[in-house]
Coordinates of C-alpha atoms in Angstrom, one line a residue:
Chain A
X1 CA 86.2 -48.3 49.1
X2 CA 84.2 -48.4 45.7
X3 CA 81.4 -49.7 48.2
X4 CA 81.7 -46.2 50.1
X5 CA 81.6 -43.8 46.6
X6 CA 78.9 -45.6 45.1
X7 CA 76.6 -45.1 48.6
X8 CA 78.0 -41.6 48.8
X9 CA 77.2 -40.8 45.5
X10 CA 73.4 -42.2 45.4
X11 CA 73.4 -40.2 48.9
X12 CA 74.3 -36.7 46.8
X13 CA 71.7 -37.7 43.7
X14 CA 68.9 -38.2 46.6
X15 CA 70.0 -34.5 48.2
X16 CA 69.8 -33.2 44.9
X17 CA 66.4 -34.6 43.7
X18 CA 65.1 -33.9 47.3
X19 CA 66.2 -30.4 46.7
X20 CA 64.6 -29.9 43.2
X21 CA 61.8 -30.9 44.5
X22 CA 61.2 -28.7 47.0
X23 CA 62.3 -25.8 44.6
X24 CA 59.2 -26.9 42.2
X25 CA 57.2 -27.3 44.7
X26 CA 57.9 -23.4 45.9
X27 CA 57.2 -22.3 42.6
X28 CA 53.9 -23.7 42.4
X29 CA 53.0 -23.0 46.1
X30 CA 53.9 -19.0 46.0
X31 CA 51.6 -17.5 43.8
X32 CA 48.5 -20.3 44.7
X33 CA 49.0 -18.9 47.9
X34 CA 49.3 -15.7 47.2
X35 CA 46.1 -15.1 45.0
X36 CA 44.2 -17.2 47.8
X37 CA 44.8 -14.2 50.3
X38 CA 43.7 -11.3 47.9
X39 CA 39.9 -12.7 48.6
X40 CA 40.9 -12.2 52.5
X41 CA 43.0 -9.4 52.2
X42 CA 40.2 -7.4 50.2
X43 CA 37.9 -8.8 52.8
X44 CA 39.7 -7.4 55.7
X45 CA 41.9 -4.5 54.4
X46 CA 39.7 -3.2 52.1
X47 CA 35.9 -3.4 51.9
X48 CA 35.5 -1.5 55.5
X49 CA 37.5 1.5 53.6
X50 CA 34.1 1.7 51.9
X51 CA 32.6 2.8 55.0
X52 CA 28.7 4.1 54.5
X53 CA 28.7 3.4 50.8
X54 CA 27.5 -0.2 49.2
X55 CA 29.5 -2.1 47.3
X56 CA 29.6 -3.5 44.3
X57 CA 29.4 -7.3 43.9
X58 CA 32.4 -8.1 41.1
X59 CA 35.6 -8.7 42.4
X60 CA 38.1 -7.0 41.0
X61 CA 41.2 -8.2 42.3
X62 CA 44.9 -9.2 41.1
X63 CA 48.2 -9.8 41.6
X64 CA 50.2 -7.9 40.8
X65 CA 54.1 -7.6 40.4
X66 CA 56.7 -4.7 39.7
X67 CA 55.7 -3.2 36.3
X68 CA 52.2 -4.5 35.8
X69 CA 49.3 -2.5 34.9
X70 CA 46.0 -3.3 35.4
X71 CA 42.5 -1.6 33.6
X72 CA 39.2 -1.3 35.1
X73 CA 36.4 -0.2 33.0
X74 CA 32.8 0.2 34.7
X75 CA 29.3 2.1 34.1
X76 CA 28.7 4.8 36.5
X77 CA 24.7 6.1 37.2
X78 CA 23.8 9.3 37.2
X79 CA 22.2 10.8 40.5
X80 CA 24.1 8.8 42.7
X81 CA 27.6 9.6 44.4
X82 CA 30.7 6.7 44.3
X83 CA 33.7 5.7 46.3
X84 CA 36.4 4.1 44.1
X85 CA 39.2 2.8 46.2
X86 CA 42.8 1.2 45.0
X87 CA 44.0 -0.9 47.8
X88 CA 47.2 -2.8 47.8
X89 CA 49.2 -4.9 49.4
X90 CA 52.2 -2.7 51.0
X91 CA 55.2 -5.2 49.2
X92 CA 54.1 -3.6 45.5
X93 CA 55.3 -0.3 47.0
X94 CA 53.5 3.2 45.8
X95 CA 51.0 2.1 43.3
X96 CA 50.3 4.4 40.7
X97 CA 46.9 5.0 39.6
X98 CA 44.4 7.7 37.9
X99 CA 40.9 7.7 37.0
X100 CA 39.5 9.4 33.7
X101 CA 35.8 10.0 32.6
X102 CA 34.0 9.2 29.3
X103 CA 35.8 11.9 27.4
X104 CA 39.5 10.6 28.2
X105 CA 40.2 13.9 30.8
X106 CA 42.3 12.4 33.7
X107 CA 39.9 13.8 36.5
X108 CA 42.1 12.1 39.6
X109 CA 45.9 11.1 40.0
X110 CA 47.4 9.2 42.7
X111 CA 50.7 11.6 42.1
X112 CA 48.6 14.7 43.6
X113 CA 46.5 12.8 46.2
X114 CA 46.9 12.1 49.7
X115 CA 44.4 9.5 50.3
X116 CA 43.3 6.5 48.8
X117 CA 40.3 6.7 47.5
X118 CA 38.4 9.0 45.3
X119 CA 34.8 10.5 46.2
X120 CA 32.9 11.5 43.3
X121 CA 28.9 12.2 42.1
X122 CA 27.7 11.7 38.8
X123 CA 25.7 14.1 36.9
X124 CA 25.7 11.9 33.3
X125 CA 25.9 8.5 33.4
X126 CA 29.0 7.3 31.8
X127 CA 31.8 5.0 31.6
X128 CA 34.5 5.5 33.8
X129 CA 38.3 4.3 33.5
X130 CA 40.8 3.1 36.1
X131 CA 44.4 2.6 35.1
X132 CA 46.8 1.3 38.2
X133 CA 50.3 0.7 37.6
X134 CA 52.7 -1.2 39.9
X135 CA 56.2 1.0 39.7
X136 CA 58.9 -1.3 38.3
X137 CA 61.9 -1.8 40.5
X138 CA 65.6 -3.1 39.9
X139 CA 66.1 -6.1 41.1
X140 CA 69.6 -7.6 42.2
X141 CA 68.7 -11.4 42.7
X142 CA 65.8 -13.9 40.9
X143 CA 63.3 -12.6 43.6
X144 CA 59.8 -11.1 42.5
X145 CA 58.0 -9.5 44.9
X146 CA 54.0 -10.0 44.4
X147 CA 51.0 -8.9 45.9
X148 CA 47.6 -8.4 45.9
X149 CA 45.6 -5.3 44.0
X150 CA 42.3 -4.2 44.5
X151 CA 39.7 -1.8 43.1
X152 CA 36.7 -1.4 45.0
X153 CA 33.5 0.5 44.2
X154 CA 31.0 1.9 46.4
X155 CA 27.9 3.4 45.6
X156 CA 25.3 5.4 47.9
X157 CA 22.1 7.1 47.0
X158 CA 23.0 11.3 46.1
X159 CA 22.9 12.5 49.9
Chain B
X1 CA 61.9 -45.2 46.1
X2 CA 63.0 -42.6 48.5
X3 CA 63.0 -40.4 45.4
X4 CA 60.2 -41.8 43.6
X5 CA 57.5 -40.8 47.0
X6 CA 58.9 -37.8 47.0
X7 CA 58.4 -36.8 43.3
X8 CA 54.9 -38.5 43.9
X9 CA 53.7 -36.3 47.2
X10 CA 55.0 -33.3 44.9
X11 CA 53.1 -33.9 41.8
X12 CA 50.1 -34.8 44.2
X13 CA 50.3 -31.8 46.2
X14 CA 51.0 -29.5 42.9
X15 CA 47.5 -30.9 41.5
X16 CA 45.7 -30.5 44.7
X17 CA 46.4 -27.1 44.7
X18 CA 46.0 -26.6 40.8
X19 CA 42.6 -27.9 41.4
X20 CA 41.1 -26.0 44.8
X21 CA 43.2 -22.7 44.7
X22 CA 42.3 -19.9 43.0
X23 CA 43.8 -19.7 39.5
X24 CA 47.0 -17.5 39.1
X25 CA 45.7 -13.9 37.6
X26 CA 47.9 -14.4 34.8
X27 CA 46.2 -17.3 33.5
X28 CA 42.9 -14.8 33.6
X29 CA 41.0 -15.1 31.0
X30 CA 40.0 -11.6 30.7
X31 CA 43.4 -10.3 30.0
X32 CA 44.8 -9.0 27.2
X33 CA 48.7 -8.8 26.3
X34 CA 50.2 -5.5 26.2
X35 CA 53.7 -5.6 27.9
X36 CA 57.0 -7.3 26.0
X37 CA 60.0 -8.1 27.4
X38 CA 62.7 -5.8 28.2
X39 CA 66.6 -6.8 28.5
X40 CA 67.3 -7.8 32.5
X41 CA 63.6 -9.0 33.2
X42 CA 62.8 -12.2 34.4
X43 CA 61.0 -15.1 32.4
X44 CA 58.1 -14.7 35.1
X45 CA 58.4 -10.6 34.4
X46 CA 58.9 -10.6 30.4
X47 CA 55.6 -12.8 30.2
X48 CA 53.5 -10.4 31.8
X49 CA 49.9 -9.2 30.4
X50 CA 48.0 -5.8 31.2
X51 CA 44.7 -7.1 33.5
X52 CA 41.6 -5.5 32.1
X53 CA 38.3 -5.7 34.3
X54 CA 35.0 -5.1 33.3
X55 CA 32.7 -4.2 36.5
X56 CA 29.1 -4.2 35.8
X57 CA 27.1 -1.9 38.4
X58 CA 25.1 -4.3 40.7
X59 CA 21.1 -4.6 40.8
X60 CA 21.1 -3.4 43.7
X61 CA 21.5 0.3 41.6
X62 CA 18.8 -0.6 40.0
X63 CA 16.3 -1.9 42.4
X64 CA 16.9 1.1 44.8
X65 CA 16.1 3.5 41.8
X66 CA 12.6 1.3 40.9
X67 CA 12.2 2.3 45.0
X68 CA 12.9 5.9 44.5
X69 CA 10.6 6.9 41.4
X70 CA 7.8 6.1 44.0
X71 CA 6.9 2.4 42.2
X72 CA 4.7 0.2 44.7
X73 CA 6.4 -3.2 45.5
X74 CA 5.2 -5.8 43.1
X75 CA 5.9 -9.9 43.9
X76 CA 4.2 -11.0 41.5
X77 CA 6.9 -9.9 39.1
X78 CA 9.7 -11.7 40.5
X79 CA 11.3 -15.1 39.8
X80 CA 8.9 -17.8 41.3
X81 CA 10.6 -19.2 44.3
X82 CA 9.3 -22.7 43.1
X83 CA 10.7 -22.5 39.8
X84 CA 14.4 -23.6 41.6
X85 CA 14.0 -26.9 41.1
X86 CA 13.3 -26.6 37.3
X87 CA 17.0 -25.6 37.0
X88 CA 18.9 -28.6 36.5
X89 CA 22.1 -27.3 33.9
X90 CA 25.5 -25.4 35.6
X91 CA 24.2 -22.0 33.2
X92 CA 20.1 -22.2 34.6
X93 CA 22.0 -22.4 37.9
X94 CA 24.3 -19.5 37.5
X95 CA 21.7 -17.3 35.7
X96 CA 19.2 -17.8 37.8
X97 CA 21.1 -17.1 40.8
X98 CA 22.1 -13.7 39.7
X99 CA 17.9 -13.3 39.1
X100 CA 16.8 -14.5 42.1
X101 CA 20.2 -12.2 43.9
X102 CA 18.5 -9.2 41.9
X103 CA 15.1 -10.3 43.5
X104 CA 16.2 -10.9 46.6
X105 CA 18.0 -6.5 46.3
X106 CA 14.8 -6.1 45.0
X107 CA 12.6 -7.3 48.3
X108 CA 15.3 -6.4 50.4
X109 CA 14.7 -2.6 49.1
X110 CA 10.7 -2.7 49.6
X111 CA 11.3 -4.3 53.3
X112 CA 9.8 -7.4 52.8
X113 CA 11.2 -9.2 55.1
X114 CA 9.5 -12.7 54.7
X115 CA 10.2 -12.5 50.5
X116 CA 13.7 -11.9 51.6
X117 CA 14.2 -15.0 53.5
X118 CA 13.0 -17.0 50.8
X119 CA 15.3 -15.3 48.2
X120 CA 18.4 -15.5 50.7
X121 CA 17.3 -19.2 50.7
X122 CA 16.9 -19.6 47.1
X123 CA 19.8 -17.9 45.9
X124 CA 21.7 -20.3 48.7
X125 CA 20.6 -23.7 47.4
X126 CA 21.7 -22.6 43.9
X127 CA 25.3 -21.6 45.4
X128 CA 25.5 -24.8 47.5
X129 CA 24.5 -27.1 43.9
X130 CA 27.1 -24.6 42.1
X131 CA 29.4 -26.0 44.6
X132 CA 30.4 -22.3 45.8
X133 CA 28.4 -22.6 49.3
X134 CA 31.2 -20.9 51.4
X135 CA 29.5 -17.6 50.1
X136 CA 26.2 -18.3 52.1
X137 CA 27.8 -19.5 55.4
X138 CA 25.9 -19.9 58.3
X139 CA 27.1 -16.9 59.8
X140 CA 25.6 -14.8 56.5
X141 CA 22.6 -16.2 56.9
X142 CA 22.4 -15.5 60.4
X143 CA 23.6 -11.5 59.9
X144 CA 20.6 -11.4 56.7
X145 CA 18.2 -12.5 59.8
X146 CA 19.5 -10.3 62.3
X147 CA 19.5 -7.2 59.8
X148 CA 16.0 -7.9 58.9
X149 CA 15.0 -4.4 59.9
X150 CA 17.6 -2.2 58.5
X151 CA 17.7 -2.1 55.2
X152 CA 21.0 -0.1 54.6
X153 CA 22.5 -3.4 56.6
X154 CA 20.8 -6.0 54.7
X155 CA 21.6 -3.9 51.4
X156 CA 25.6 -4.7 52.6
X157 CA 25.3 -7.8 53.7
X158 CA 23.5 -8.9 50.3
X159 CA 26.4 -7.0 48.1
X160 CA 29.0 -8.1 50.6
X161 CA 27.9 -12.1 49.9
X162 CA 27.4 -12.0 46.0
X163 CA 30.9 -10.4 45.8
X164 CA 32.5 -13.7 47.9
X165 CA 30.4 -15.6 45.4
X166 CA 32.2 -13.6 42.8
X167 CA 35.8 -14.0 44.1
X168 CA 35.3 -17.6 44.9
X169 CA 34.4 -18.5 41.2
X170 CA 36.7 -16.1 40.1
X171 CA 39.9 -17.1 42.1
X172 CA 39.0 -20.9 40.9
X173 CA 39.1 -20.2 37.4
X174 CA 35.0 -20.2 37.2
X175 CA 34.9 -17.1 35.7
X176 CA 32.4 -18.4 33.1
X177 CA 30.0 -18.9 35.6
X178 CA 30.5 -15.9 37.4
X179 CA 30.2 -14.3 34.1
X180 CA 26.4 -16.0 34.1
X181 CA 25.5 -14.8 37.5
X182 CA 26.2 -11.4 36.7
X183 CA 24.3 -11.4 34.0
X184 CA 21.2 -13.2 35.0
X185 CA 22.2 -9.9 37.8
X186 CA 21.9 -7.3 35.6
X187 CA 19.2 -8.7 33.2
X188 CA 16.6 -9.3 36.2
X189 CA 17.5 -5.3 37.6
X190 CA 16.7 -4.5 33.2
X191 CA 13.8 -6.9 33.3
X192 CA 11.6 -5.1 36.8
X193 CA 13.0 -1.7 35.3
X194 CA 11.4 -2.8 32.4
X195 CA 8.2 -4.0 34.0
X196 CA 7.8 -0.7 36.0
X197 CA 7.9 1.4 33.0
X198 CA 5.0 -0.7 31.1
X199 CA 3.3 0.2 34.5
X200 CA 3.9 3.6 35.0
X201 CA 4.8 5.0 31.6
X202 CA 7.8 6.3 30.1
X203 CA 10.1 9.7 30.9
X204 CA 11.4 9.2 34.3
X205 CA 14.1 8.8 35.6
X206 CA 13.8 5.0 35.5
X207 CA 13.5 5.2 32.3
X208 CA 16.7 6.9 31.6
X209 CA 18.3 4.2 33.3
X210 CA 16.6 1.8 31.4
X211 CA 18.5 3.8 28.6
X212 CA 21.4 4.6 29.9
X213 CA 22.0 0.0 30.6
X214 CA 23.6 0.7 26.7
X215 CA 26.9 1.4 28.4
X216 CA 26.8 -1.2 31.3
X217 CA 25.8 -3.7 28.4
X218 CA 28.7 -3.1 26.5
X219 CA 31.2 -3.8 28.9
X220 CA 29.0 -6.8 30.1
X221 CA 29.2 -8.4 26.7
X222 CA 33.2 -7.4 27.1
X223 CA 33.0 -9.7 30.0
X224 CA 31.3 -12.6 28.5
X225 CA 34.0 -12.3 25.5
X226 CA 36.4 -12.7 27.9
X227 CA 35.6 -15.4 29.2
X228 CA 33.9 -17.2 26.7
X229 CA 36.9 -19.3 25.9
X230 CA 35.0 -22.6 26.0
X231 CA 31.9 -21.3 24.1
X232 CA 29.7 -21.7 27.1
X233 CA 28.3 -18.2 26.7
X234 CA 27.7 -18.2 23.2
X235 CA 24.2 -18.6 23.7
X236 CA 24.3 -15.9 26.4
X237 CA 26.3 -13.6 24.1
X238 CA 23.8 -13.8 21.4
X239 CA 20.9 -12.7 23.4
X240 CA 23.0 -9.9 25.2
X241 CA 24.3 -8.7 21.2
X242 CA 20.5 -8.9 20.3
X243 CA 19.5 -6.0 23.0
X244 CA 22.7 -4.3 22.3
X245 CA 21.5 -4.1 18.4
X246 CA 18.5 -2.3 19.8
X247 CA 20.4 0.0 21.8
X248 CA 22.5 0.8 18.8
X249 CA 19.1 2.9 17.8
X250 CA 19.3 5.4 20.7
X251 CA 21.0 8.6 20.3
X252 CA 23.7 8.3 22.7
X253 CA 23.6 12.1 24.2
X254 CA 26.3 14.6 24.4
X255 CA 29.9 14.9 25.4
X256 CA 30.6 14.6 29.4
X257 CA 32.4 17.9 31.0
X258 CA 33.8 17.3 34.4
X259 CA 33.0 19.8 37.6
X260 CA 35.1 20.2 40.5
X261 CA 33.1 22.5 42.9
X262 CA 35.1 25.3 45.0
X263 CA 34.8 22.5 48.2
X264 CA 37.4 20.3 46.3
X265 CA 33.5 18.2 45.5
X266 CA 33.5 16.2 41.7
X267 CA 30.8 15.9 39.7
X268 CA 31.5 13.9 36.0
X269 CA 29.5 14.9 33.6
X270 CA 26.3 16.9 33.1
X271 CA 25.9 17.3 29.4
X272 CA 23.0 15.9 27.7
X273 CA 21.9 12.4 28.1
X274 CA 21.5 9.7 26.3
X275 CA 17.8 9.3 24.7
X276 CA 15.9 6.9 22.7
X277 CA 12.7 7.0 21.0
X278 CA 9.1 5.0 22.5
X279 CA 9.2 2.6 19.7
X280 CA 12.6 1.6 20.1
X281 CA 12.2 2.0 23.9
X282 CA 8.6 -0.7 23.4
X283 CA 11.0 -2.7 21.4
X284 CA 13.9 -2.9 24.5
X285 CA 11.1 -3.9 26.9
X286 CA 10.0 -6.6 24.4
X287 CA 13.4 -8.1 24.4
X288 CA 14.3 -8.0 27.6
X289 CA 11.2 -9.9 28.8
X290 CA 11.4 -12.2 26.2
X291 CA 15.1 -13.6 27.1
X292 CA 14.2 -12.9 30.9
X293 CA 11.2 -15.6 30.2
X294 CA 13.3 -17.8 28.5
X295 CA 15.8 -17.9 31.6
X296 CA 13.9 -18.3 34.4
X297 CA 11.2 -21.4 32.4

């Protein structure tokens, strides 16, 4: 009888170690996996968006969860029109984002556009600002849902 | 022992992955801290930081521009093709692939088709000894050949395979070196802007640009801060600060005012640019060749 506890009992400490295991090994998995499909998911989702107009060789790229924000700052030339494009991954939901010239003024907002990207020339070259923000949501269990975020600039010669 | 190989293949796999996936964005360098924690939030939430980028505009801008002022297409002022060898250290590697990426926009631009090749193939065996090779597959090699003759193509494919390069360092927490090839990148596009201006004088539109690198420069030294953690880039730092400190003497132009035209069309800015005096302009061109020459030997 003792016999039978004391093999039942290692039998329960294996499940349990086999379990933890797995668990850490999830956590580490998820997000390596995750951030090694932004590179493809820019690649396939997002740089054709860009159409006619060149891009630009940094990769700007994150992920993101609910209620991150993320900044890109970048030089833009004058004489020459640009295609900035957010793309995300659709599990971050409606990503809120604006862009805003030199001087602070908000000149486009995700809240009063219906596409996803923003067409623009330059007549002074300047720096230009692009805040995104991932909308926070309520969440009833431990579950965080993350995914990939993308800015993407284009540039083509003033048509 | 059931337990113990079990633990083991875990650790094993955990460290496999630590070392060949990209790094988690929250380990980024280049971020900054800005939110806190808020009651309900998760550990994973609470410990969050705001991601700040710094994109530097590609040579390619800059190349196309030395095209479009009317400048005649010059070899002789690119990187030597034989000087690849000389480049033995990770940072001559990384530098001088950004130059020799620039040169390769540069003869891509002019339709020099030959000059091209040689750059593609240059810029390559620096990638493959950088360990990032997957950048300059076979298959990009093969499009840069069969796009030979269309420039707007070749211009793509170029951009398309310096940004892989670019998200393969960063994503596997080489974001020090990528920081190097962008600006060995941008230094080579200052460097023939440079050149062109010594050619064919001053008060063009080239030279505006030339000018107008103040604000690209100080988001690229941004960049190098960032990820600088190691001091690898000190050295590059230093020599980006000491162009910056001439730049400092240009009169950086009035205040931007935004247009939206009647068609829904947005133009930013159209105020006065920036400007900057001959001698300080002599003075930029001095520099810039001078730390160009000391990076490419």
């Amino acid at each position: 009888m003792r016999k039978f506890f004391s093999r039942r009992l290692r039998e329960l400490r294996t499940r349990d170690m086999e379990r933890k295991a797995i668990i850490v090994l999830l956590i580490v998995m998820l997000p390596a996996f995750a951030f090694s499909q932004c590179r493809r998911f820019t690649k396939v989702s997002c740089i054709p968006a860009l159409g006619e107009y060149i891009p630009n060789e940094n990769f700007n790229s994150a992920v993101l969860i609910p209620g991150d924000q993320a900044e890109l700052m970048m030089t833009f030339y004058a004489g020459q029109d640009y295609r900035v494009l957010i793309c995300t991954e659709d599990i971050l939901g409606e990503v809120d984002y604006t862009l805003s010239d030199e001087s602070g003024k908000t000149i486009f907002d995700s809240k009063n556009m219906d596409r996803g990207f923003m067409d623009f020339s330059v007549a002074k070259t300047q720096q230009v600002k692009v805040n995104l923000s991932v909308p926070d949501r309520p969440s009833t269990n431990q579950l965080i849902h993350e995914g990939c975020a993308t800015v993407l600039i284009g540039y083509k010669e003033k048509g | 022992m059931k337990n113990i190989s079990l633990w083991i293949f875990a650790a094993a796999l955990c460290l496999t992955l630590g070392l060949t996936s990209c790094g988690d964005v929250s380990k980024d360098d280049s971020l900054t801290k800005a939110n806190t924690a808020a009651d309900g939030q998760t550990e994973q939430q609470a410990d969050r930081v705001k991601k700040i980028f710094y994109s530097i505009p590609s040579p390619v801008e800059m190349v196309s521009l030395i095209q479009d002022v009317g400048s005649r297409y010059d070899y002789s002022l690119l990187n030597k093709v034989e000087n690849r060898t000389k480049y033995s250290s990770a940072k001559s590697k990384a530098v001088n692939l950004g130059i020799y990426g620039a040169d390769l926009s540069y003869t891509s631009v002019f339709n020099q088709n030959q000059e091209s090749i040689l750059y593609m193939s240059c810029a390559k065996q620096l990638a493959d000894e950088l360990g990032v090779s997957s950048a300059f597959s076979n298959e990009t090699i093969a499009r840069v050949e069969e796009n030979l003759e269309n420039r707007d193509s070749l211009l793509h494919i170029i951009t398309e395979t310096f940004y892989e390069l670019d998200a393969y360092l960063k994503e596997n927490d080489r974001s020090n070196i990528s920081a190097q090839v962008i600006t060995g990148g941008w230094l080579e596009g200052l460097y023939l802007a440079s050149k062109m201006v010594q050619m064919y004088g001053k008060g063009n539109e080239l030279s505006d640009r030339i000018v107008d690198q103040r604000l690209a420069l100080k988001d690229l030294i941004s960049l190098n801060k960032a990820y600088n953690k190691d001091g690898s880039l000190d050295d590059v730092l230093m020599d980006l600060e000491s162009l910056e400190a001439i730049y400092a003497e240009a009169d950086a132009g009035g205040s931007v005012e935004t247009q939206v035209a009647a068609d829904g069309k947005v133009t930013l800015g159209g105020s006065p640019a920036a400007k900057m005096s001959d001698a300080v302009m002599d003075k930029l061109i001095v520099k810039t060749i001078e730390i160009r020459q000391k990076y490419v030997m």
